């Protein structure tokens, strides 16, 4: 992983006999906030004051903000790619977006009910994971910090019967994961749709909605929630404090809207898609709702029309509900067999999934939509991807840093007892 250049560090003139304790605290914070996570974890052993500083939530927030700022300036970003089938023989890979070279490997430290995993979302180096298997999707939800090698199984749902007896009760959950900046809190949204007697998910049985707060370490029910459409559990993204799901269609055909949920006011809305969608979309089109350079986007991948290749359109939303406007960013023809986008990287490259051969093992490739240049990321899939991976100091104990949250090479209590 990249480390800050010495040229980025502040210049301070100090006496030859000066030590760290002679520096202003704000300067120490500024210097330490530029260091990589692994160095900071090791630095918690220096003395008590450094431990207190590095594990302080405000410092962690400062470090995240600087990491995000540096990522925008840096041309090299990283992706975390995990096989959907969990196995010690198939760990995750951290891959450089620029070179597609593998930087490191890391194993997911838990096993799900189905022995499969899906990255349901990521934010500031914290990943939200669940079962990829539809029968178990959304029942157990995990938060995982790959850098600190710490994970957390979220507590019991407010609706345990609906989640654990799906076939009899006819329920289907969808998930969302995002950051609520005003409260500095990471939240998971779970919407549980329930069949009525006519097998309708938005019929006479209202969906149940709950929100998990990492800060409070608990789920709570969102009362009187009005859900306008049924969200697709595989097609969702969180952008700027709102979670968006592509609407599920009973029959294959053009989508018309997106379901949104605002993490601040906890209200659902419906976002209409561009009017010109229907004119250029065939019955076999594949839709994905993605984040593109910090904006909500909808990608349409169509192989049903005679384009002499595969047609890809990318629409970007500007403004917010209800003042929404859409701009078509790309309309390009790709050669056959390329595949469809599943994520966009921080720099705007498309991470695409393509079918290699029968019996359909999949590969991941990176595509620069401007130059049409392709690079191989992984083969023999399927995979699940975090296309905006970053190192993070985020801990999982109600957002309070404790010694056990950091992977130290020796016992913290012993080291700190000798610190100044």
PDB file of C-alpha atoms in Angstrom, residues 60-358:
ATOM      1  CA  UNK A  60      -9.742   8.177  13.638  1.00  0.00           C
ATOM      2  CA  UNK A  61     -12.150  10.512  11.827  1.00  0.00           C
ATOM      3  CA  UNK A  62      -9.268  12.861  10.977  1.00  0.00           C
ATOM      4  CA  UNK A  63      -7.212   9.963   9.644  1.00  0.00           C
ATOM      5  CA  UNK A  64     -10.120   8.761   7.482  1.00  0.00           C
ATOM      6  CA  UNK A  65     -10.718  12.255   6.090  1.00  0.00           C
ATOM      7  CA  UNK A  66      -7.040  12.592   5.168  1.00  0.00           C
ATOM      8  CA  UNK A  67      -6.992   9.120   3.613  1.00  0.00           C
ATOM      9  CA  UNK A  68      -9.986  10.019   1.447  1.00  0.00           C
ATOM     10  CA  UNK A  69      -8.374  13.318   0.441  1.00  0.00           C
ATOM     11  CA  UNK A  70      -5.107  11.583  -0.424  1.00  0.00           C
ATOM     12  CA  UNK A  71      -6.992   8.958  -2.434  1.00  0.00           C
ATOM     13  CA  UNK A  72      -8.443  11.673  -4.665  1.00  0.00           C
ATOM     14  CA  UNK A  73      -4.926  12.985  -5.347  1.00  0.00           C
ATOM     15  CA  UNK A  74      -3.345   9.561  -5.746  1.00  0.00           C
ATOM     16  CA  UNK A  75      -3.539   7.802  -9.091  1.00  0.00           C
ATOM     17  CA  UNK A  76      -3.250   4.355  -7.533  1.00  0.00           C
ATOM     18  CA  UNK A  77      -6.246   2.912  -5.721  1.00  0.00           C
ATOM     19  CA  UNK A  78      -6.999  -0.549  -4.422  1.00  0.00           C
ATOM     20  CA  UNK A  79      -9.734  -3.137  -4.786  1.00  0.00           C
ATOM     21  CA  UNK A  80     -10.631  -5.958  -2.430  1.00  0.00           C
ATOM     22  CA  UNK A  81     -11.768  -9.037  -4.338  1.00  0.00           C
ATOM     23  CA  UNK A  82     -13.195 -12.068  -2.542  1.00  0.00           C
ATOM     24  CA  UNK A  83     -14.349 -15.410  -3.931  1.00  0.00           C
ATOM     25  CA  UNK A  84     -18.028 -15.906  -3.148  1.00  0.00           C
ATOM     26  CA  UNK A  85     -17.283 -19.419  -1.826  1.00  0.00           C
ATOM     27  CA  UNK A  86     -15.557 -19.141   1.549  1.00  0.00           C
ATOM     28  CA  UNK A  87     -12.467 -21.279   1.961  1.00  0.00           C
ATOM     29  CA  UNK A  88      -9.024 -20.924   3.591  1.00  0.00           C
ATOM     30  CA  UNK A  89      -7.604 -21.920   0.215  1.00  0.00           C
ATOM     31  CA  UNK A  90      -9.311 -18.934  -1.459  1.00  0.00           C
ATOM     32  CA  UNK A  91      -8.528 -15.766   0.525  1.00  0.00           C
ATOM     33  CA  UNK A  92      -9.354 -12.222  -0.504  1.00  0.00           C
ATOM     34  CA  UNK A  93      -6.914 -10.317  -2.670  1.00  0.00           C
ATOM     35  CA  UNK A  94      -5.999  -6.646  -2.354  1.00  0.00           C
ATOM     36  CA  UNK A  95      -5.261  -5.541  -5.912  1.00  0.00           C
ATOM     37  CA  UNK A  96      -3.746  -2.348  -7.278  1.00  0.00           C
ATOM     38  CA  UNK A  97      -6.163  -0.686  -9.663  1.00  0.00           C
ATOM     39  CA  UNK A  98      -3.292   0.920 -11.580  1.00  0.00           C
ATOM     40  CA  UNK A  99      -1.227  -2.201 -12.251  1.00  0.00           C
ATOM     41  CA  UNK A 100      -3.726  -4.975 -11.399  1.00  0.00           C
ATOM     42  CA  UNK A 101      -0.930  -6.542  -9.345  1.00  0.00           C
ATOM     43  CA  UNK A 102      -1.794  -8.257  -6.084  1.00  0.00           C
ATOM     44  CA  UNK A 103      -0.591  -6.237  -3.081  1.00  0.00           C
ATOM     45  CA  UNK A 104      -1.576  -8.721  -0.371  1.00  0.00           C
ATOM     46  CA  UNK A 105      -3.933 -11.505   0.627  1.00  0.00           C
ATOM     47  CA  UNK A 106      -6.279 -11.687   3.607  1.00  0.00           C
ATOM     48  CA  UNK A 107      -8.685 -14.351   4.796  1.00  0.00           C
ATOM     49  CA  UNK A 108     -12.240 -13.569   5.876  1.00  0.00           C
ATOM     50  CA  UNK A 109     -12.142 -14.584   9.574  1.00  0.00           C
ATOM     51  CA  UNK A 110     -15.632 -16.093   9.855  1.00  0.00           C
ATOM     52  CA  UNK A 111     -17.938 -18.526   8.101  1.00  0.00           C
ATOM     53  CA  UNK A 112     -21.518 -17.840   7.063  1.00  0.00           C
ATOM     54  CA  UNK A 113     -24.463 -20.258   7.167  1.00  0.00           C
ATOM     55  CA  UNK A 114     -24.109 -21.131   3.485  1.00  0.00           C
ATOM     56  CA  UNK A 115     -20.298 -20.889   3.333  1.00  0.00           C
ATOM     57  CA  UNK A 116     -20.760 -18.117   0.787  1.00  0.00           C
ATOM     58  CA  UNK A 117     -20.243 -14.387   1.174  1.00  0.00           C
ATOM     59  CA  UNK A 118     -21.385 -11.171  -0.473  1.00  0.00           C
ATOM     60  CA  UNK A 119     -19.916  -7.728   0.124  1.00  0.00           C
ATOM     61  CA  UNK A 120     -23.166  -5.905   0.758  1.00  0.00           C
ATOM     62  CA  UNK A 121     -21.412  -2.549   1.014  1.00  0.00           C
ATOM     63  CA  UNK A 122     -18.304  -0.693   2.136  1.00  0.00           C
ATOM     64  CA  UNK A 123     -17.574   2.686   3.637  1.00  0.00           C
ATOM     65  CA  UNK A 124     -14.311   4.209   4.874  1.00  0.00           C
ATOM     66  CA  UNK A 125     -12.553   0.857   5.074  1.00  0.00           C
ATOM     67  CA  UNK A 126     -15.408  -0.913   6.861  1.00  0.00           C
ATOM     68  CA  UNK A 127     -17.130  -3.717   4.941  1.00  0.00           C
ATOM     69  CA  UNK A 128     -20.668  -5.034   5.405  1.00  0.00           C
ATOM     70  CA  UNK A 129     -20.984  -8.741   4.558  1.00  0.00           C
ATOM     71  CA  UNK A 130     -23.732 -11.360   4.477  1.00  0.00           C
ATOM     72  CA  UNK A 131     -24.585 -14.706   2.865  1.00  0.00           C
ATOM     73  CA  UNK A 132     -24.634 -14.724  -0.915  1.00  0.00           C
ATOM     74  CA  UNK A 133     -27.127 -17.622  -0.859  1.00  0.00           C
ATOM     75  CA  UNK A 134     -30.675 -16.208  -1.347  1.00  0.00           C
ATOM     76  CA  UNK A 135     -32.146 -18.417   1.419  1.00  0.00           C
ATOM     77  CA  UNK A 136     -29.797 -16.885   3.999  1.00  0.00           C
ATOM     78  CA  UNK A 137     -29.125 -13.444   2.503  1.00  0.00           C
ATOM     79  CA  UNK A 138     -29.524 -10.699   5.091  1.00  0.00           C
ATOM     80  CA  UNK A 139     -30.172 -12.987   8.073  1.00  0.00           C
ATOM     81  CA  UNK A 140     -26.696 -12.665   9.548  1.00  0.00           C
ATOM     82  CA  UNK A 141     -24.883  -9.390   8.895  1.00  0.00           C
ATOM     83  CA  UNK A 142     -21.203  -8.820   9.617  1.00  0.00           C
ATOM     84  CA  UNK A 143     -19.053  -5.704   9.777  1.00  0.00           C
ATOM     85  CA  UNK A 144     -15.385  -6.303   9.020  1.00  0.00           C
ATOM     86  CA  UNK A 145     -12.267  -4.148   9.060  1.00  0.00           C
ATOM     87  CA  UNK A 146      -9.758  -6.107   6.925  1.00  0.00           C
ATOM     88  CA  UNK A 147      -6.849  -3.856   7.930  1.00  0.00           C
ATOM     89  CA  UNK A 148      -7.261  -4.432  11.673  1.00  0.00           C
ATOM     90  CA  UNK A 149      -8.472  -8.008  11.035  1.00  0.00           C
ATOM     91  CA  UNK A 150     -11.481  -7.436  13.267  1.00  0.00           C
ATOM     92  CA  UNK A 151     -15.096  -8.341  12.597  1.00  0.00           C
ATOM     93  CA  UNK A 152     -18.443  -8.139  14.317  1.00  0.00           C
ATOM     94  CA  UNK A 153     -21.627 -10.180  13.902  1.00  0.00           C
ATOM     95  CA  UNK A 154     -24.504  -7.757  14.348  1.00  0.00           C
ATOM     96  CA  UNK A 155     -27.006  -8.499  17.088  1.00  0.00           C
ATOM     97  CA  UNK A 156     -30.435 -10.119  16.684  1.00  0.00           C
ATOM     98  CA  UNK A 157     -32.995  -8.572  14.360  1.00  0.00           C
ATOM     99  CA  UNK A 158     -36.171  -6.934  15.602  1.00  0.00           C
ATOM    100  CA  UNK A 159     -37.983  -9.380  13.290  1.00  0.00           C
ATOM    101  CA  UNK A 160     -36.402 -12.797  14.011  1.00  0.00           C
ATOM    102  CA  UNK A 161     -39.392 -14.903  12.923  1.00  0.00           C
ATOM    103  CA  UNK A 162     -39.592 -13.266   9.502  1.00  0.00           C
ATOM    104  CA  UNK A 163     -35.882 -13.800   8.863  1.00  0.00           C
ATOM    105  CA  UNK A 164     -35.505 -17.357  10.146  1.00  0.00           C
ATOM    106  CA  UNK A 165     -38.694 -18.864   8.694  1.00  0.00           C
ATOM    107  CA  UNK A 166     -38.722 -17.326   5.234  1.00  0.00           C
ATOM    108  CA  UNK A 167     -40.370 -20.098   3.253  1.00  0.00           C
ATOM    109  CA  UNK A 168     -43.380 -20.411   5.552  1.00  0.00           C
ATOM    110  CA  UNK A 169     -43.754 -16.670   6.073  1.00  0.00           C
ATOM    111  CA  UNK A 170     -42.823 -15.670   2.513  1.00  0.00           C
ATOM    112  CA  UNK A 171     -40.316 -12.989   3.417  1.00  0.00           C
ATOM    113  CA  UNK A 172     -37.440 -11.431   1.493  1.00  0.00           C
ATOM    114  CA  UNK A 173     -34.961  -8.945   3.035  1.00  0.00           C
ATOM    115  CA  UNK A 174     -32.861  -6.288   1.352  1.00  0.00           C
ATOM    116  CA  UNK A 175     -29.876  -4.556   2.940  1.00  0.00           C
ATOM    117  CA  UNK A 176     -28.207  -1.183   2.783  1.00  0.00           C
ATOM    118  CA  UNK A 177     -25.058   0.097   4.497  1.00  0.00           C
ATOM    119  CA  UNK A 178     -23.816   3.641   4.813  1.00  0.00           C
ATOM    120  CA  UNK A 179     -22.298   6.420   6.883  1.00  0.00           C
ATOM    121  CA  UNK A 180     -24.418   9.003   8.692  1.00  0.00           C
ATOM    122  CA  UNK A 181     -22.040  11.951   8.869  1.00  0.00           C
ATOM    123  CA  UNK A 182     -23.989  14.204  11.314  1.00  0.00           C
ATOM    124  CA  UNK A 183     -23.753  11.547  14.041  1.00  0.00           C
ATOM    125  CA  UNK A 184     -20.463   9.996  12.859  1.00  0.00           C
ATOM    126  CA  UNK A 185     -22.265   6.657  12.796  1.00  0.00           C
ATOM    127  CA  UNK A 186     -22.217   3.657  10.477  1.00  0.00           C
ATOM    128  CA  UNK A 187     -25.642   2.181   9.855  1.00  0.00           C
ATOM    129  CA  UNK A 188     -27.189  -0.899   8.295  1.00  0.00           C
ATOM    130  CA  UNK A 189     -30.733  -0.757   6.925  1.00  0.00           C
ATOM    131  CA  UNK A 190     -32.754  -3.949   6.575  1.00  0.00           C
ATOM    132  CA  UNK A 191     -36.121  -3.951   4.803  1.00  0.00           C
ATOM    133  CA  UNK A 192     -38.106  -7.180   5.200  1.00  0.00           C
ATOM    134  CA  UNK A 193     -40.786  -7.627   2.534  1.00  0.00           C
ATOM    135  CA  UNK A 194     -43.634 -10.008   3.373  1.00  0.00           C
ATOM    136  CA  UNK A 195     -46.042 -11.816   1.040  1.00  0.00           C
ATOM    137  CA  UNK A 196     -49.745 -11.270   1.447  1.00  0.00           C
ATOM    138  CA  UNK A 197     -52.284 -13.994   0.603  1.00  0.00           C
ATOM    139  CA  UNK A 198     -52.048 -13.057  -3.076  1.00  0.00           C
ATOM    140  CA  UNK A 199     -48.238 -13.391  -3.029  1.00  0.00           C
ATOM    141  CA  UNK A 200     -47.652  -9.660  -3.366  1.00  0.00           C
ATOM    142  CA  UNK A 201     -44.723  -8.062  -1.546  1.00  0.00           C
ATOM    143  CA  UNK A 202     -46.353  -4.634  -1.502  1.00  0.00           C
ATOM    144  CA  UNK A 203     -49.909  -5.823  -0.986  1.00  0.00           C
ATOM    145  CA  UNK A 204     -51.834  -5.867   2.271  1.00  0.00           C
ATOM    146  CA  UNK A 205     -48.762  -6.638   4.396  1.00  0.00           C
ATOM    147  CA  UNK A 206     -46.507  -3.628   4.915  1.00  0.00           C
ATOM    148  CA  UNK A 207     -42.727  -4.152   4.769  1.00  0.00           C
ATOM    149  CA  UNK A 208     -40.886  -4.067   8.076  1.00  0.00           C
ATOM    150  CA  UNK A 209     -37.885  -1.755   8.387  1.00  0.00           C
ATOM    151  CA  UNK A 210     -35.087  -1.682  10.946  1.00  0.00           C
ATOM    152  CA  UNK A 211     -31.834   0.273  11.271  1.00  0.00           C
ATOM    153  CA  UNK A 212     -28.672  -0.866  13.025  1.00  0.00           C
ATOM    154  CA  UNK A 213     -26.413   1.769  14.605  1.00  0.00           C
ATOM    155  CA  UNK A 214     -22.770   0.843  15.162  1.00  0.00           C
ATOM    156  CA  UNK A 215     -22.464   3.625  17.716  1.00  0.00           C
ATOM    157  CA  UNK A 216     -25.340   2.189  19.779  1.00  0.00           C
ATOM    158  CA  UNK A 217     -24.676  -1.424  18.761  1.00  0.00           C
ATOM    159  CA  UNK A 218     -28.362  -2.224  18.358  1.00  0.00           C
ATOM    160  CA  UNK A 219     -31.230  -2.499  15.894  1.00  0.00           C
ATOM    161  CA  UNK A 220     -34.361  -0.399  16.160  1.00  0.00           C
ATOM    162  CA  UNK A 221     -37.621  -0.423  14.228  1.00  0.00           C
ATOM    163  CA  UNK A 222     -38.429   2.420  11.834  1.00  0.00           C
ATOM    164  CA  UNK A 223     -42.077   2.958  12.669  1.00  0.00           C
ATOM    165  CA  UNK A 224     -44.717   3.831  10.078  1.00  0.00           C
ATOM    166  CA  UNK A 225     -42.231   3.445   7.238  1.00  0.00           C
ATOM    167  CA  UNK A 226     -43.839   3.866   3.816  1.00  0.00           C
ATOM    168  CA  UNK A 227     -41.894   1.891   1.212  1.00  0.00           C
ATOM    169  CA  UNK A 228     -42.929   2.910  -2.336  1.00  0.00           C
ATOM    170  CA  UNK A 229     -41.425   0.001  -4.304  1.00  0.00           C
ATOM    171  CA  UNK A 230     -39.746  -3.359  -3.816  1.00  0.00           C
ATOM    172  CA  UNK A 231     -35.968  -2.976  -3.815  1.00  0.00           C
ATOM    173  CA  UNK A 232     -33.676  -5.488  -5.511  1.00  0.00           C
ATOM    174  CA  UNK A 233     -31.416  -7.089  -2.891  1.00  0.00           C
ATOM    175  CA  UNK A 234     -28.475  -7.306  -5.315  1.00  0.00           C
ATOM    176  CA  UNK A 235     -28.767  -3.887  -6.942  1.00  0.00           C
ATOM    177  CA  UNK A 236     -28.131  -1.152  -4.404  1.00  0.00           C
ATOM    178  CA  UNK A 237     -25.614   1.523  -3.426  1.00  0.00           C
ATOM    179  CA  UNK A 238     -25.124   4.236  -0.795  1.00  0.00           C
ATOM    180  CA  UNK A 239     -24.269   7.731  -2.034  1.00  0.00           C
ATOM    181  CA  UNK A 240     -23.990  10.867   0.105  1.00  0.00           C
ATOM    182  CA  UNK A 241     -26.037   9.609   3.029  1.00  0.00           C
ATOM    183  CA  UNK A 242     -28.832   7.957   1.060  1.00  0.00           C
ATOM    184  CA  UNK A 243     -29.264   4.313   0.098  1.00  0.00           C
ATOM    185  CA  UNK A 244     -30.635   3.455  -3.332  1.00  0.00           C
ATOM    186  CA  UNK A 245     -32.100   0.168  -4.563  1.00  0.00           C
ATOM    187  CA  UNK A 246     -33.068  -0.599  -8.129  1.00  0.00           C
ATOM    188  CA  UNK A 247     -36.759  -1.468  -8.164  1.00  0.00           C
ATOM    189  CA  UNK A 248     -37.542  -5.156  -8.621  1.00  0.00           C
ATOM    190  CA  UNK A 249     -39.691  -6.067 -11.611  1.00  0.00           C
ATOM    191  CA  UNK A 250     -42.021  -9.085 -11.641  1.00  0.00           C
ATOM    192  CA  UNK A 251     -41.317  -9.515 -15.343  1.00  0.00           C
ATOM    193  CA  UNK A 252     -38.157  -8.786 -17.262  1.00  0.00           C
ATOM    194  CA  UNK A 253     -38.326  -5.413 -18.873  1.00  0.00           C
ATOM    195  CA  UNK A 254     -37.307  -1.775 -18.528  1.00  0.00           C
ATOM    196  CA  UNK A 255     -37.022  -0.379 -15.042  1.00  0.00           C
ATOM    197  CA  UNK A 256     -38.762   2.901 -14.292  1.00  0.00           C
ATOM    198  CA  UNK A 257     -37.610   3.949 -10.843  1.00  0.00           C
ATOM    199  CA  UNK A 258     -35.255   3.553  -7.904  1.00  0.00           C
ATOM    200  CA  UNK A 259     -36.138   3.220  -4.211  1.00  0.00           C
ATOM    201  CA  UNK A 260     -34.209   5.596  -1.917  1.00  0.00           C
ATOM    202  CA  UNK A 261     -33.815   5.815   1.863  1.00  0.00           C
ATOM    203  CA  UNK A 262     -32.384   8.895   3.560  1.00  0.00           C
ATOM    204  CA  UNK A 263     -30.249   7.957   6.575  1.00  0.00           C
ATOM    205  CA  UNK A 264     -30.975  11.340   8.213  1.00  0.00           C
ATOM    206  CA  UNK A 265     -34.768  11.562   8.148  1.00  0.00           C
ATOM    207  CA  UNK A 266     -35.290   7.803   7.566  1.00  0.00           C
ATOM    208  CA  UNK A 267     -37.855   8.408   4.845  1.00  0.00           C
ATOM    209  CA  UNK A 268     -38.264   6.345   1.668  1.00  0.00           C
ATOM    210  CA  UNK A 269     -38.712   8.002  -1.709  1.00  0.00           C
ATOM    211  CA  UNK A 270     -38.982   6.987  -5.335  1.00  0.00           C
ATOM    212  CA  UNK A 271     -36.509   8.332  -7.880  1.00  0.00           C
ATOM    213  CA  UNK A 272     -37.675   8.304 -11.486  1.00  0.00           C
ATOM    214  CA  UNK A 273     -35.196   7.146 -14.099  1.00  0.00           C
ATOM    215  CA  UNK A 274     -34.431   9.133 -17.287  1.00  0.00           C
ATOM    216  CA  UNK A 275     -37.342   9.398 -19.706  1.00  0.00           C
ATOM    217  CA  UNK A 276     -35.255   8.120 -22.605  1.00  0.00           C
ATOM    218  CA  UNK A 277     -34.517   4.800 -20.935  1.00  0.00           C
ATOM    219  CA  UNK A 278     -37.313   2.931 -22.682  1.00  0.00           C
ATOM    220  CA  UNK A 279     -36.228   4.102 -26.132  1.00  0.00           C
ATOM    221  CA  UNK A 280     -32.840   2.417 -25.985  1.00  0.00           C
ATOM    222  CA  UNK A 281     -33.359  -0.603 -23.750  1.00  0.00           C
ATOM    223  CA  UNK A 282     -34.243  -4.100 -24.906  1.00  0.00           C
ATOM    224  CA  UNK A 283     -35.941  -6.877 -22.978  1.00  0.00           C
ATOM    225  CA  UNK A 284     -32.627  -8.574 -22.149  1.00  0.00           C
ATOM    226  CA  UNK A 285     -30.959  -5.480 -20.679  1.00  0.00           C
ATOM    227  CA  UNK A 286     -29.031  -5.751 -17.417  1.00  0.00           C
ATOM    228  CA  UNK A 287     -29.356  -2.849 -14.969  1.00  0.00           C
ATOM    229  CA  UNK A 288     -27.034  -1.902 -12.141  1.00  0.00           C
ATOM    230  CA  UNK A 289     -27.231   1.035  -9.750  1.00  0.00           C
ATOM    231  CA  UNK A 290     -23.706   2.172  -8.852  1.00  0.00           C
ATOM    232  CA  UNK A 291     -21.621   5.005  -7.440  1.00  0.00           C
ATOM    233  CA  UNK A 292     -19.623   6.818 -10.107  1.00  0.00           C
ATOM    234  CA  UNK A 293     -17.117   9.405  -8.848  1.00  0.00           C
ATOM    235  CA  UNK A 294     -19.268  10.219  -5.835  1.00  0.00           C
ATOM    236  CA  UNK A 295     -22.553  10.393  -7.742  1.00  0.00           C
ATOM    237  CA  UNK A 296     -25.457   7.996  -8.114  1.00  0.00           C
ATOM    238  CA  UNK A 297     -25.433   6.320 -11.500  1.00  0.00           C
ATOM    239  CA  UNK A 298     -27.419   3.729 -13.415  1.00  0.00           C
ATOM    240  CA  UNK A 299     -25.604   1.508 -15.870  1.00  0.00           C
ATOM    241  CA  UNK A 300     -27.543  -0.259 -18.628  1.00  0.00           C
ATOM    242  CA  UNK A 301     -25.909  -3.163 -20.396  1.00  0.00           C
ATOM    243  CA  UNK A 302     -27.858  -4.370 -23.431  1.00  0.00           C
ATOM    244  CA  UNK A 303     -27.134  -7.339 -25.673  1.00  0.00           C
ATOM    245  CA  UNK A 304     -30.612  -7.667 -27.158  1.00  0.00           C
ATOM    246  CA  UNK A 305     -30.189  -5.235 -30.040  1.00  0.00           C
ATOM    247  CA  UNK A 306     -28.010  -5.539 -33.121  1.00  0.00           C
ATOM    248  CA  UNK A 307     -25.233  -3.097 -32.233  1.00  0.00           C
ATOM    249  CA  UNK A 308     -22.403  -5.188 -33.629  1.00  0.00           C
ATOM    250  CA  UNK A 309     -21.299  -5.581 -30.030  1.00  0.00           C
ATOM    251  CA  UNK A 310     -22.596  -4.899 -26.547  1.00  0.00           C
ATOM    252  CA  UNK A 311     -24.272  -1.594 -25.768  1.00  0.00           C
ATOM    253  CA  UNK A 312     -23.407   0.154 -22.495  1.00  0.00           C
ATOM    254  CA  UNK A 313     -24.987   3.390 -21.255  1.00  0.00           C
ATOM    255  CA  UNK A 314     -24.090   5.172 -18.035  1.00  0.00           C
ATOM    256  CA  UNK A 315     -26.475   7.776 -16.619  1.00  0.00           C
ATOM    257  CA  UNK A 316     -25.404   9.999 -13.711  1.00  0.00           C
ATOM    258  CA  UNK A 317     -27.873  11.652 -11.339  1.00  0.00           C
ATOM    259  CA  UNK A 318     -27.361  15.228 -10.203  1.00  0.00           C
ATOM    260  CA  UNK A 319     -29.371  17.014  -7.575  1.00  0.00           C
ATOM    261  CA  UNK A 320     -31.437  15.297  -4.906  1.00  0.00           C
ATOM    262  CA  UNK A 321     -34.977  14.147  -4.282  1.00  0.00           C
ATOM    263  CA  UNK A 322     -37.255  15.560  -5.593  1.00  0.00           C
ATOM    264  CA  UNK A 323     -35.165  17.868  -7.865  1.00  0.00           C
ATOM    265  CA  UNK A 324     -33.461  15.082  -9.787  1.00  0.00           C
ATOM    266  CA  UNK A 325     -31.779  15.441 -13.167  1.00  0.00           C
ATOM    267  CA  UNK A 326     -29.996  12.781 -15.219  1.00  0.00           C
ATOM    268  CA  UNK A 327     -27.044  13.142 -17.592  1.00  0.00           C
ATOM    269  CA  UNK A 328     -25.822  10.419 -19.890  1.00  0.00           C
ATOM    270  CA  UNK A 329     -22.094  10.098 -19.226  1.00  0.00           C
ATOM    271  CA  UNK A 330     -21.317   7.312 -21.692  1.00  0.00           C
ATOM    272  CA  UNK A 331     -22.958   5.508 -24.575  1.00  0.00           C
ATOM    273  CA  UNK A 332     -20.472   3.072 -26.042  1.00  0.00           C
ATOM    274  CA  UNK A 333     -20.248  -0.219 -27.903  1.00  0.00           C
ATOM    275  CA  UNK A 334     -18.037  -2.913 -26.397  1.00  0.00           C
ATOM    276  CA  UNK A 335     -16.831  -6.053 -28.075  1.00  0.00           C
ATOM    277  CA  UNK A 336     -18.841  -9.195 -27.405  1.00  0.00           C
ATOM    278  CA  UNK A 337     -18.027 -11.189 -24.296  1.00  0.00           C
ATOM    279  CA  UNK A 338     -16.710  -8.233 -22.293  1.00  0.00           C
ATOM    280  CA  UNK A 339     -19.395  -8.457 -19.615  1.00  0.00           C
ATOM    281  CA  UNK A 340     -21.248  -5.909 -17.506  1.00  0.00           C
ATOM    282  CA  UNK A 341     -20.143  -3.429 -14.795  1.00  0.00           C
ATOM    283  CA  UNK A 342     -20.575  -4.474 -11.178  1.00  0.00           C
ATOM    284  CA  UNK A 343     -18.714  -1.544  -9.571  1.00  0.00           C
ATOM    285  CA  UNK A 344     -16.812   1.620 -10.434  1.00  0.00           C
ATOM    286  CA  UNK A 345     -13.421   2.269  -8.883  1.00  0.00           C
ATOM    287  CA  UNK A 346     -12.427   5.561  -7.246  1.00  0.00           C
ATOM    288  CA  UNK A 347     -10.907   6.754 -10.528  1.00  0.00           C
ATOM    289  CA  UNK A 348     -14.004   5.872 -12.546  1.00  0.00           C
ATOM    290  CA  UNK A 349     -12.841   2.625 -14.123  1.00  0.00           C
ATOM    291  CA  UNK A 350     -15.511  -0.027 -14.560  1.00  0.00           C
ATOM    292  CA  UNK A 351     -15.015  -3.334 -12.773  1.00  0.00           C
ATOM    293  CA  UNK A 352     -16.784  -5.776 -15.071  1.00  0.00           C
ATOM    294  CA  UNK A 353     -17.884  -9.368 -14.683  1.00  0.00           C
ATOM    295  CA  UNK A 354     -17.630 -11.594 -17.714  1.00  0.00           C
ATOM    296  CA  UNK A 355     -18.492 -15.240 -18.361  1.00  0.00           C
ATOM    297  CA  UNK A 356     -15.473 -17.234 -19.509  1.00  0.00           C
ATOM    298  CA  UNK A 357     -16.845 -20.562 -20.590  1.00  0.00           C
ATOM    299  CA  UNK A 358     -19.260 -23.371 -19.739  1.00  0.00           C
TER     300      UNK A 358
END
